[in-house]
Amino acid sequence: MSFKESIEKNSKEVVTGAICDIIDRNPEKNIQKIFTLTRLLAKDKDSKEAIENVEKYYKEEESTRNFINSILKDTDKNCLKKFFKNFLANALWSGIPKRGKWLEKEDTKIPFVLLISPSMRCNLRCTGCYAAEYDKGHGLTYEEVDKIVGEARDLGIHFIIILGGEPFFVDFMWDIYKKYSDIEFVAFTNGTLFSEEVGDKIRNLGNLIPMFSLEGFEEETDKRRGKGTFNKVMNGMDILKTRGIPFGVSSAVARNNAEVITSSEFIDMLIEKGSRMSWYFIYMPIGDNPNIDMMLTPEQRINLGRKSREIRNSKPYFTIDFFNDAPYVGGCIAGKYYCHINSEGDVEPCIFAHIAVDNVRDKSLIEVFRGELFKELRMRQPYNSNMLRPCMMIDNPRVIREVAKKCNAYATDKSLDNMINDRGFQKKIEKVAEDFAPYAEKAWKEDFNCRGNEEFIKG
């Protein structure tokens, strides 16, 4: 370790130690000190601006102030300290320059977040789930996941999302979470396997945040996921809330539930249950029997983005709209800021774009990131000057076909073969993109005051 690195390491430990000391006492009464110390952890311009914006909203917006105060007051101290250490100190302070060295040295982009599906085993069979057709008998071993996570940490990745299947079916993941206590894990779960014992284990770990899948209230959720699922999720939320464990909600937004999952009644219910955020993923025509008729109408897709922004500006709650928030991150982030490793070890650029060139059973992570697929995607991004049309599958469908052909990629799910090789299916998707385009152009001008990518970046 160089002298400079030693100084930076000691500085990080001093700052994070000071924040943890505040958390142990009265964090909600020392919010200004936390903001001051957190700014010291931000090592790049974007992170500094993000923290400054949060502080600005905290001072000016009651909803933001209530949201942050509630987190500081009601979150288990171990969970809160782990979040500050892992996400802010490790993923941002240490991680950004560490990952940046690879980009500077050899034009290799290390993603900010890694998604892993250790297994496709699940006790539910949800309509339209992309995981439904995967082989349930296979999966990654403990040794393979240990290798992946260890290599990710060495590259500066300290934020990992666990998917499936159902991640809480994979017992060895508890050992992974414990071993890599300096990484923040988020597990997307159907919520049916929670018990008091599971709640205690999560609280003791401190570095695991569950995201419950909900499609709305009981009617919408049980219709897609099976009778009784909604009530099991509600019970899981109660178990976590009583322990001060932070958690959120993931919603697959289709034509039938778009209005419900953004309604004040639904969001207020989630806030009351203790949820901190909702993550919206629009229904994609992949997985088990893809149905284009379940996709959002153009009006619904635009309105989802507007409602999401309205919620986070008016309620003590945070929302992320995976598609409509693309303008804030420069369009599509697949292969640039994140990627997915499926249960067979294939490395996909996106949880929806099931194509791959490399497999972690044959190569190290750094060899995968050096590969042609991710560099080709990054070279093309953004795929559209209107970043409300970010997707290479449903907004710019020629991109996934061209990239797959150029990089000699293979489909990791049979439904993706339709999008790459079935001309009849391709025409349907191209019609979806064509129909959405004028709505996106209108919203791009009205909501973001943009006529093109250049203006948005400058603005």
Tab-separated table of C-alpha atoms in Angstrom:
chain	number	residue	atom	x	y	z
A	1	MET	CA	0.000	0.000	0.000
A	2	SER	CA	1.385	3.402	-1.001
A	3	PHE	CA	1.667	6.322	1.428
A	4	LYS	CA	-1.216	8.103	-0.335
A	5	GLU	CA	-3.416	5.014	-0.157
A	6	SER	CA	-2.579	4.600	3.526
A	7	ILE	CA	-3.594	8.208	4.242
A	8	GLU	CA	-6.839	7.801	2.315
A	9	LYS	CA	-7.634	4.548	4.127
A	10	ASN	CA	-7.049	6.147	7.516
A	11	SER	CA	-9.130	9.184	6.527
A	12	LYS	CA	-12.025	6.967	5.462
A	13	GLU	CA	-11.885	5.046	8.721
A	14	VAL	CA	-11.877	8.280	10.752
A	15	VAL	CA	-14.875	9.714	8.876
A	16	THR	CA	-16.916	6.507	8.917
A	17	GLY	CA	-16.056	6.047	12.577
A	18	ALA	CA	-17.369	9.533	13.331
A	19	ILE	CA	-20.613	8.817	11.451
A	20	CYS	CA	-21.071	5.507	13.278
A	21	ASP	CA	-20.500	7.280	16.600
A	22	ILE	CA	-23.305	9.713	15.743
A	23	ILE	CA	-25.582	6.820	14.756
A	24	ASP	CA	-24.954	5.167	18.140
A	25	ARG	CA	-26.147	8.320	19.886
A	26	ASN	CA	-28.788	10.612	18.335
A	27	PRO	CA	-28.460	10.579	14.516
A	28	GLU	CA	-31.742	12.415	13.837
A	29	LYS	CA	-30.559	15.298	16.032
A	30	ASN	CA	-27.180	15.542	14.310
A	31	ILE	CA	-28.218	15.437	10.672
A	32	GLN	CA	-26.074	18.437	9.718
A	33	LYS	CA	-22.946	16.698	11.038
A	34	ILE	CA	-23.870	13.610	9.041
A	35	PHE	CA	-24.227	15.656	5.854
A	36	THR	CA	-20.857	17.332	6.494
A	37	LEU	CA	-19.099	14.019	7.092
A	38	THR	CA	-20.842	12.297	4.183
A	39	ARG	CA	-19.593	14.993	1.804
A	40	LEU	CA	-16.067	14.022	2.850
A	41	LEU	CA	-16.773	10.464	1.684
A	42	ALA	CA	-17.765	11.631	-1.799
A	43	LYS	CA	-14.686	11.467	-4.008
A	44	ASP	CA	-16.174	12.315	-7.416
A	45	LYS	CA	-18.209	15.214	-8.775
A	46	ASP	CA	-21.437	13.260	-9.296
A	47	SER	CA	-21.424	11.882	-5.752
A	48	LYS	CA	-20.736	15.302	-4.260
A	49	GLU	CA	-23.585	16.847	-6.253
A	50	ALA	CA	-25.931	14.030	-5.250
A	51	ILE	CA	-25.225	14.563	-1.543
A	52	GLU	CA	-25.575	18.337	-1.921
A	53	ASN	CA	-28.942	17.849	-3.621
A	54	VAL	CA	-30.165	15.549	-0.854
A	55	GLU	CA	-29.134	18.129	1.746
A	56	LYS	CA	-30.887	20.873	-0.243
A	57	TYR	CA	-34.105	18.840	-0.454
A	58	TYR	CA	-33.834	17.994	3.235
A	59	LYS	CA	-33.800	21.684	4.107
A	60	GLU	CA	-36.469	22.744	1.602
A	61	GLU	CA	-38.868	19.788	1.253
A	62	GLU	CA	-40.893	18.477	4.180
A	63	SER	CA	-41.356	15.047	2.573
A	64	THR	CA	-37.597	14.561	2.196
A	65	ARG	CA	-36.974	15.802	5.717
A	66	ASN	CA	-39.536	13.386	7.169
A	67	PHE	CA	-38.144	10.535	5.066
A	68	ILE	CA	-34.546	10.978	6.217
A	69	ASN	CA	-35.489	11.641	9.848
A	70	SER	CA	-37.594	8.471	9.905
A	71	ILE	CA	-34.712	6.390	8.529
A	72	LEU	CA	-32.288	7.773	11.116
A	73	LYS	CA	-34.756	7.359	13.974
A	74	ASP	CA	-36.357	3.977	13.196
A	75	THR	CA	-33.601	1.938	11.510
A	76	ASP	CA	-31.664	-0.639	13.516
A	77	LYS	CA	-28.293	0.873	14.346
A	78	ASN	CA	-26.298	-2.092	13.065
A	79	CYS	CA	-28.108	-1.950	9.707
A	80	LEU	CA	-27.680	1.819	9.487
A	81	LYS	CA	-23.959	1.708	10.272
A	82	LYS	CA	-23.385	-1.086	7.768
A	83	PHE	CA	-25.140	0.957	5.072
A	84	PHE	CA	-22.942	4.008	5.688
A	85	LYS	CA	-19.798	1.876	5.735
A	86	ASN	CA	-20.593	-0.336	2.761
A	87	PHE	CA	-22.476	1.939	0.399
A	88	LEU	CA	-20.956	5.340	1.104
A	89	ALA	CA	-17.460	4.562	2.370
A	90	ASN	CA	-16.757	1.383	0.370
A	91	ALA	CA	-18.841	1.633	-2.821
A	92	LEU	CA	-18.314	5.391	-3.249
A	93	TRP	CA	-15.166	6.552	-1.418
A	94	SER	CA	-13.013	3.486	-2.074
A	95	GLY	CA	-14.886	1.940	-4.981
A	96	ILE	CA	-15.121	4.806	-7.455
A	97	PRO	CA	-11.367	5.503	-7.751
A	98	LYS	CA	-10.581	1.780	-7.634
A	99	ARG	CA	-12.969	1.033	-10.487
A	100	GLY	CA	-11.871	4.174	-12.280
A	101	LYS	CA	-8.281	2.967	-12.511
A	102	TRP	CA	-9.346	0.156	-14.829
A	103	LEU	CA	-11.146	2.582	-17.113
A	104	GLU	CA	-8.171	4.919	-17.188
A	105	LYS	CA	-5.596	2.166	-17.610
A	106	GLU	CA	-7.232	-0.026	-20.270
A	107	ASP	CA	-10.701	1.369	-21.099
A	108	THR	CA	-12.363	-1.401	-19.091
A	109	LYS	CA	-15.523	-0.314	-17.294
A	110	ILE	CA	-16.151	-1.984	-13.927
A	111	PRO	CA	-19.872	-1.757	-13.084
A	112	PHE	CA	-21.080	-0.050	-9.917
A	113	VAL	CA	-23.473	-2.885	-9.058
A	114	LEU	CA	-23.392	-6.601	-9.802
A	115	LEU	CA	-26.531	-8.755	-10.037
A	116	ILE	CA	-26.286	-12.480	-9.277
A	117	SER	CA	-28.917	-15.224	-9.548
A	118	PRO	CA	-27.426	-18.135	-7.575
A	119	SER	CA	-30.395	-20.388	-8.372
A	120	MET	CA	-33.659	-20.359	-10.314
A	121	ARG	CA	-35.466	-22.459	-7.707
A	122	CYS	CA	-38.708	-20.858	-6.565
A	123	ASN	CA	-41.912	-21.880	-4.828
A	124	LEU	CA	-44.034	-19.651	-7.089
A	125	ARG	CA	-44.681	-19.565	-10.827
A	126	CYS	CA	-45.573	-15.972	-11.610
A	127	THR	CA	-47.065	-14.952	-14.928
A	128	GLY	CA	-44.458	-13.353	-17.200
A	129	CYS	CA	-41.495	-14.084	-14.925
A	130	TYR	CA	-38.270	-14.242	-16.947
A	131	ALA	CA	-36.933	-16.887	-14.533
A	132	ALA	CA	-39.800	-19.314	-15.081
A	133	GLU	CA	-38.220	-21.266	-17.941
A	134	TYR	CA	-34.751	-21.705	-16.434
A	135	ASP	CA	-33.621	-25.146	-15.317
A	136	LYS	CA	-34.457	-25.374	-11.615
A	137	GLY	CA	-32.116	-28.301	-11.098
A	138	HIS	CA	-28.955	-26.334	-11.775
A	139	GLY	CA	-27.411	-23.357	-10.081
A	140	LEU	CA	-24.194	-21.822	-8.878
A	141	THR	CA	-22.344	-23.503	-6.023
A	142	TYR	CA	-21.124	-21.794	-2.875
A	143	GLU	CA	-17.564	-21.925	-4.214
A	144	GLU	CA	-18.627	-20.272	-7.480
A	145	VAL	CA	-20.562	-17.468	-5.762
A	146	ASP	CA	-17.701	-16.988	-3.305
A	147	LYS	CA	-15.292	-16.619	-6.233
A	148	ILE	CA	-17.588	-14.125	-8.020
A	149	VAL	CA	-18.157	-11.945	-4.945
A	150	GLY	CA	-14.505	-12.032	-3.957
A	151	GLU	CA	-13.376	-10.955	-7.420
A	152	ALA	CA	-16.045	-8.245	-7.488
A	153	ARG	CA	-14.827	-6.817	-4.198
A	154	ASP	CA	-11.233	-6.827	-5.413
A	155	LEU	CA	-12.362	-4.756	-8.418
A	156	GLY	CA	-14.100	-2.196	-6.183
A	157	ILE	CA	-17.705	-3.458	-6.313
A	158	HIS	CA	-19.369	-3.197	-2.898
A	159	PHE	CA	-23.024	-3.236	-3.955
A	160	ILE	CA	-24.498	-6.581	-5.054
A	161	ILE	CA	-28.110	-7.499	-5.826
A	162	ILE	CA	-29.230	-11.112	-5.350
A	163	LEU	CA	-32.010	-12.408	-7.590
A	164	GLY	CA	-33.473	-15.756	-8.595
A	165	GLY	CA	-35.688	-17.708	-8.505
A	166	GLU	CA	-36.173	-17.031	-4.823
A	167	PRO	CA	-32.876	-16.031	-3.165
A	168	PHE	CA	-33.961	-17.173	0.302
A	169	PHE	CA	-34.126	-20.740	-1.025
A	170	VAL	CA	-30.326	-20.719	-1.282
A	171	ASP	CA	-29.112	-21.486	2.235
A	172	PHE	CA	-25.408	-20.934	1.552
A	173	MET	CA	-26.064	-17.270	0.759
A	174	TRP	CA	-26.253	-16.614	4.513
A	175	ASP	CA	-22.567	-17.586	4.673
A	176	ILE	CA	-21.772	-15.265	1.746
A	177	TYR	CA	-23.520	-12.315	3.411
A	178	LYS	CA	-21.604	-12.959	6.638
A	179	LYS	CA	-18.214	-13.465	4.984
A	180	TYR	CA	-18.479	-10.302	2.896
A	181	SER	CA	-19.718	-7.960	5.606
A	182	ASP	CA	-18.111	-5.003	3.807
A	183	ILE	CA	-20.508	-5.388	0.850
A	184	GLU	CA	-24.114	-4.145	0.826
A	185	PHE	CA	-26.450	-6.843	-0.487
A	186	VAL	CA	-30.011	-6.364	-1.730
A	187	ALA	CA	-32.174	-9.481	-2.164
A	188	PHE	CA	-35.256	-9.380	-4.411
A	189	THR	CA	-37.685	-11.813	-2.785
A	190	ASN	CA	-41.255	-13.034	-3.225
A	191	GLY	CA	-41.591	-12.640	0.551
A	192	THR	CA	-43.159	-16.014	1.291
A	193	LEU	CA	-40.308	-17.523	3.325
A	194	PHE	CA	-39.945	-14.933	6.105
A	195	SER	CA	-40.063	-15.928	9.755
A	196	GLU	CA	-38.964	-14.470	13.081
A	197	GLU	CA	-35.716	-16.430	12.729
A	198	VAL	CA	-35.057	-14.980	9.259
A	199	GLY	CA	-35.711	-11.485	10.603
A	200	ASP	CA	-33.206	-11.991	13.435
A	201	LYS	CA	-30.553	-13.260	11.019
A	202	ILE	CA	-30.967	-10.229	8.734
A	203	ARG	CA	-30.774	-7.814	11.657
A	204	ASN	CA	-27.625	-9.478	13.021
A	205	LEU	CA	-25.963	-9.337	9.583
A	206	GLY	CA	-26.832	-5.685	8.982
A	207	ASN	CA	-25.723	-5.709	5.332
A	208	LEU	CA	-28.787	-7.280	3.670
A	209	ILE	CA	-31.784	-5.284	2.424
A	210	PRO	CA	-34.823	-7.284	1.198
A	211	MET	CA	-36.973	-6.019	-1.674
A	212	PHE	CA	-40.453	-7.588	-1.629
A	213	SER	CA	-42.223	-8.273	-4.922
A	214	LEU	CA	-45.717	-6.775	-5.010
A	215	GLU	CA	-47.976	-6.138	-7.987
A	216	GLY	CA	-50.449	-4.019	-6.005
A	217	PHE	CA	-52.911	-4.977	-3.299
A	218	GLU	CA	-54.077	-8.519	-2.597
A	219	GLU	CA	-56.135	-8.839	-5.796
A	220	GLU	CA	-53.330	-7.815	-8.180
A	221	THR	CA	-50.532	-9.629	-6.330
A	222	ASP	CA	-52.341	-12.928	-5.817
A	223	LYS	CA	-53.636	-12.939	-9.383
A	224	ARG	CA	-50.058	-13.001	-10.702
A	225	ARG	CA	-48.240	-14.769	-7.873
A	226	GLY	CA	-50.791	-17.138	-6.316
A	227	LYS	CA	-53.441	-17.016	-3.593
A	228	GLY	CA	-52.128	-16.041	-0.171
A	229	THR	CA	-48.913	-14.443	-1.447
A	230	PHE	CA	-49.938	-10.873	-0.534
A	231	ASN	CA	-50.666	-11.732	3.104
A	232	LYS	CA	-47.344	-13.568	3.422
A	233	VAL	CA	-45.546	-10.459	2.157
A	234	MET	CA	-47.432	-8.294	4.661
A	235	ASN	CA	-46.310	-10.648	7.446
A	236	GLY	CA	-42.703	-10.460	6.223
A	237	MET	CA	-42.861	-6.668	6.281
A	238	ASP	CA	-44.150	-6.693	9.860
A	239	ILE	CA	-41.285	-8.971	10.916
A	240	LEU	CA	-38.711	-6.580	9.450
A	241	LYS	CA	-40.374	-3.365	10.641
A	242	THR	CA	-40.419	-4.466	14.288
A	243	ARG	CA	-36.670	-5.051	14.050
A	244	GLY	CA	-35.842	-1.771	12.288
A	245	ILE	CA	-34.570	-3.575	9.190
A	246	PRO	CA	-34.710	-1.408	6.037
A	247	PHE	CA	-36.617	-2.924	3.119
A	248	GLY	CA	-38.389	-1.919	-0.068
A	249	VAL	CA	-40.780	-3.124	-2.752
A	250	SER	CA	-40.257	-4.221	-6.343
A	251	SER	CA	-43.229	-4.004	-8.705
A	252	ALA	CA	-43.569	-5.432	-12.195
A	253	VAL	CA	-45.771	-2.850	-13.896
A	254	ALA	CA	-48.148	-4.226	-16.512
A	255	ARG	CA	-51.220	-2.898	-18.251
A	256	ASN	CA	-53.536	-4.188	-15.530
A	257	ASN	CA	-51.830	-2.709	-12.446
A	258	ALA	CA	-50.069	0.489	-13.580
A	259	GLU	CA	-52.542	2.788	-11.850
A	260	VAL	CA	-52.772	0.740	-8.648
A	261	ILE	CA	-49.062	0.557	-7.798
A	262	THR	CA	-48.655	4.344	-8.089
A	263	SER	CA	-51.870	5.266	-6.256
A	264	SER	CA	-51.699	7.243	-3.015
A	265	GLU	CA	-53.596	4.454	-1.261
A	266	PHE	CA	-50.965	1.865	-2.207
A	267	ILE	CA	-47.943	4.052	-1.431
A	268	ASP	CA	-49.422	5.151	1.898
A	269	MET	CA	-49.991	1.499	2.798
A	270	LEU	CA	-46.339	0.703	2.018
A	271	ILE	CA	-45.139	3.650	4.116
A	272	GLU	CA	-47.295	2.478	7.019
A	273	LYS	CA	-45.863	-1.050	6.719
A	274	GLY	CA	-42.318	0.367	6.916
A	275	SER	CA	-41.154	0.199	3.296
A	276	ARG	CA	-38.582	2.819	2.317
A	277	MET	CA	-38.696	2.653	-1.467
A	278	SER	CA	-40.350	1.155	-4.545
A	279	TRP	CA	-38.561	-0.021	-7.658
A	280	TYR	CA	-40.693	-0.112	-10.809
A	281	PHE	CA	-39.876	-2.476	-13.676
A	282	ILE	CA	-42.206	-2.356	-16.648
A	283	TYR	CA	-43.418	-5.703	-17.949
A	284	MET	CA	-41.117	-7.007	-20.675
A	285	PRO	CA	-42.152	-9.543	-23.370
A	286	ILE	CA	-39.776	-12.295	-22.229
A	287	GLY	CA	-39.919	-15.268	-19.919
A	288	ASP	CA	-42.754	-17.757	-19.688
A	289	ASN	CA	-45.142	-17.218	-22.640
A	290	PRO	CA	-44.334	-13.534	-23.344
A	291	ASN	CA	-47.493	-11.538	-23.976
A	292	ILE	CA	-47.107	-8.196	-25.728
A	293	ASP	CA	-50.655	-7.287	-24.746
A	294	MET	CA	-49.522	-7.100	-21.090
A	295	MET	CA	-47.034	-4.337	-21.928
A	296	LEU	CA	-47.865	-0.794	-20.863
A	297	THR	CA	-49.615	1.435	-23.344
A	298	PRO	CA	-47.536	4.472	-24.382
A	299	GLU	CA	-49.711	6.688	-22.167
A	300	GLN	CA	-49.277	4.386	-19.177
A	301	ARG	CA	-45.514	4.235	-19.587
A	302	ILE	CA	-45.169	8.037	-19.637
A	303	ASN	CA	-47.604	8.426	-16.741
A	304	LEU	CA	-45.645	5.892	-14.680
A	305	GLY	CA	-42.588	8.140	-14.833
A	306	ARG	CA	-44.600	11.207	-13.917
A	307	LYS	CA	-46.295	9.480	-10.989
A	308	SER	CA	-42.966	8.115	-9.751
A	309	ARG	CA	-41.450	11.607	-9.716
A	310	GLU	CA	-44.569	12.993	-8.046
A	311	ILE	CA	-44.398	10.388	-5.265
A	312	ARG	CA	-40.773	11.061	-4.376
A	313	ASN	CA	-41.409	14.822	-4.436
A	314	SER	CA	-44.501	14.727	-2.209
A	315	LYS	CA	-44.230	11.735	0.145
A	316	PRO	CA	-41.605	10.458	2.609
A	317	TYR	CA	-40.778	7.682	0.183
A	318	PHE	CA	-38.282	7.007	-2.593
A	319	THR	CA	-39.080	5.541	-5.999
A	320	ILE	CA	-36.940	4.329	-8.889
A	321	ASP	CA	-38.467	3.822	-12.318
A	322	PHE	CA	-36.001	1.584	-14.158
A	323	PHE	CA	-37.007	2.947	-17.579
A	324	ASN	CA	-38.369	6.468	-17.027
A	325	ASP	CA	-35.438	7.476	-14.816
A	326	ALA	CA	-32.987	6.684	-17.614
A	327	PRO	CA	-32.417	10.402	-18.379
A	328	TYR	CA	-30.794	10.819	-14.961
A	329	VAL	CA	-28.155	8.155	-15.691
A	330	GLY	CA	-27.469	8.805	-19.358
A	331	GLY	CA	-29.847	6.267	-20.885
A	332	CYS	CA	-29.390	2.502	-20.780
A	333	ILE	CA	-26.947	1.318	-18.100
A	334	ALA	CA	-26.690	-2.332	-19.202
A	335	GLY	CA	-23.075	-3.463	-19.290
A	336	LYS	CA	-21.945	-0.023	-18.143
A	337	TYR	CA	-23.101	0.456	-14.567
A	338	TYR	CA	-24.478	-3.021	-13.963
A	339	CYS	CA	-24.690	-6.569	-15.314
A	340	HIS	CA	-26.278	-9.885	-14.375
A	341	ILE	CA	-24.758	-13.310	-13.763
A	342	ASN	CA	-27.389	-16.004	-14.156
A	343	SER	CA	-27.581	-19.365	-12.410
A	344	GLU	CA	-25.541	-21.013	-15.175
A	345	GLY	CA	-22.734	-18.469	-14.854
A	346	ASP	CA	-23.556	-16.601	-18.076
A	347	VAL	CA	-22.802	-12.886	-17.808
A	348	GLU	CA	-25.661	-10.858	-19.293
A	349	PRO	CA	-25.675	-7.074	-19.741
A	350	CYS	CA	-29.180	-6.804	-18.246
A	351	ILE	CA	-31.732	-8.902	-16.352
A	352	PHE	CA	-34.011	-8.569	-19.391
A	353	ALA	CA	-31.443	-8.807	-22.195
A	354	HIS	CA	-30.632	-12.502	-22.033
A	355	ILE	CA	-27.581	-12.638	-24.254
A	356	ALA	CA	-24.032	-13.511	-23.262
A	357	VAL	CA	-20.574	-14.084	-24.661
A	358	ASP	CA	-18.723	-15.132	-21.503
A	359	ASN	CA	-19.283	-17.358	-18.492
A	360	VAL	CA	-17.732	-16.909	-15.035
A	361	ARG	CA	-17.081	-20.642	-14.847
A	362	ASP	CA	-14.534	-20.183	-17.620
A	363	LYS	CA	-13.238	-16.666	-17.003
A	364	SER	CA	-12.552	-14.215	-14.203
A	365	LEU	CA	-14.752	-11.126	-13.837
A	366	ILE	CA	-12.062	-8.795	-15.120
A	367	GLU	CA	-11.679	-10.941	-18.254
A	368	VAL	CA	-15.438	-10.730	-18.792
A	369	PHE	CA	-15.488	-6.939	-18.383
A	370	ARG	CA	-12.646	-6.678	-20.877
A	371	GLY	CA	-14.753	-8.534	-23.426
A	372	GLU	CA	-16.251	-7.207	-26.646
A	373	LEU	CA	-19.913	-7.354	-25.585
A	374	PHE	CA	-19.826	-4.742	-22.830
A	375	LYS	CA	-17.459	-2.469	-24.722
A	376	GLU	CA	-19.692	-2.616	-27.795
A	377	LEU	CA	-22.755	-1.670	-25.733
A	378	ARG	CA	-20.933	1.156	-23.974
A	379	MET	CA	-19.701	2.504	-27.328
A	380	ARG	CA	-23.305	2.661	-28.583
A	381	GLN	CA	-24.884	4.161	-25.455
A	382	PRO	CA	-27.123	6.077	-25.335
A	383	TYR	CA	-28.922	4.291	-28.154
A	384	ASN	CA	-31.255	7.223	-28.693
A	385	SER	CA	-30.913	10.979	-28.251
A	386	ASN	CA	-34.259	10.834	-26.445
A	387	MET	CA	-33.368	9.026	-23.252
A	388	LEU	CA	-36.990	8.268	-22.490
A	389	ARG	CA	-36.397	5.634	-25.182
A	390	PRO	CA	-33.331	3.978	-23.610
A	391	CYS	CA	-33.902	0.254	-24.117
A	392	MET	CA	-32.083	-1.886	-26.691
A	393	MET	CA	-34.976	-4.353	-26.682
A	394	ILE	CA	-38.269	-2.451	-26.831
A	395	ASP	CA	-37.212	1.080	-27.854
A	396	ASN	CA	-34.282	0.405	-30.189
A	397	PRO	CA	-34.704	-3.311	-30.987
A	398	ARG	CA	-32.202	-3.297	-33.837
A	399	VAL	CA	-29.455	-2.721	-31.249
A	400	ILE	CA	-29.772	-6.075	-29.512
A	401	ARG	CA	-29.865	-7.870	-32.870
A	402	GLU	CA	-26.820	-6.008	-34.205
A	403	VAL	CA	-24.807	-6.403	-31.011
A	404	ALA	CA	-25.651	-10.098	-30.675
A	405	LYS	CA	-24.540	-10.707	-34.257
A	406	LYS	CA	-21.362	-8.618	-34.058
A	407	CYS	CA	-20.219	-10.153	-30.770
A	408	ASN	CA	-21.372	-13.670	-31.645
A	409	ALA	CA	-23.527	-13.707	-28.511
A	410	TYR	CA	-25.800	-16.586	-27.606
A	411	ALA	CA	-29.299	-16.430	-26.123
A	412	THR	CA	-29.412	-17.489	-22.471
A	413	ASP	CA	-33.205	-17.846	-22.484
A	414	LYS	CA	-35.274	-19.295	-25.316
A	415	SER	CA	-37.676	-16.328	-25.355
A	416	LEU	CA	-34.749	-14.079	-26.298
A	417	ASP	CA	-34.215	-16.184	-29.387
A	418	ASN	CA	-37.532	-14.747	-30.597
A	419	MET	CA	-36.218	-11.208	-30.355
A	420	ILE	CA	-33.004	-12.047	-32.193
A	421	ASN	CA	-34.132	-14.520	-34.857
A	422	ASP	CA	-37.946	-14.567	-35.195
A	423	ARG	CA	-38.899	-11.933	-37.780
A	424	GLY	CA	-42.579	-12.138	-36.881
A	425	PHE	CA	-41.861	-11.384	-33.219
A	426	GLN	CA	-39.407	-8.663	-34.219
A	427	LYS	CA	-42.102	-6.869	-36.202
A	428	LYS	CA	-44.348	-6.834	-33.136
A	429	ILE	CA	-41.609	-5.286	-31.007
A	430	GLU	CA	-40.747	-2.767	-33.708
A	431	LYS	CA	-44.418	-1.745	-33.740
A	432	VAL	CA	-44.271	-1.248	-29.965
A	433	ALA	CA	-41.224	1.006	-30.362
A	434	GLU	CA	-42.826	2.905	-33.232
A	435	ASP	CA	-46.057	3.514	-31.304
A	436	PHE	CA	-44.205	4.730	-28.212
A	437	ALA	CA	-41.864	7.133	-30.031
A	438	PRO	CA	-44.219	10.150	-30.456
A	439	TYR	CA	-45.327	9.958	-26.812
A	440	ALA	CA	-41.701	9.853	-25.700
A	441	GLU	CA	-40.789	12.829	-27.882
A	442	LYS	CA	-43.625	14.899	-26.439
A	443	ALA	CA	-42.714	13.982	-22.843
A	444	TRP	CA	-38.996	14.588	-23.540
A	445	LYS	CA	-39.806	18.175	-24.463
A	446	GLU	CA	-42.453	18.799	-21.804
A	447	ASP	CA	-40.923	17.026	-18.801
A	448	PHE	CA	-37.196	17.453	-19.457
A	449	ASN	CA	-37.227	20.503	-21.741
A	450	CYS	CA	-35.093	18.637	-24.262
A	451	ARG	CA	-34.978	18.159	-28.000
A	452	GLY	CA	-31.884	15.984	-27.954
A	453	ASN	CA	-29.278	14.286	-25.826
A	454	GLU	CA	-26.808	17.151	-26.112
A	455	GLU	CA	-29.219	19.687	-24.680
A	456	PHE	CA	-30.078	17.427	-21.744
A	457	ILE	CA	-26.438	16.833	-20.853
A	458	LYS	CA	-25.676	20.547	-20.995
A	459	GLY	CA	-28.811	21.394	-19.028
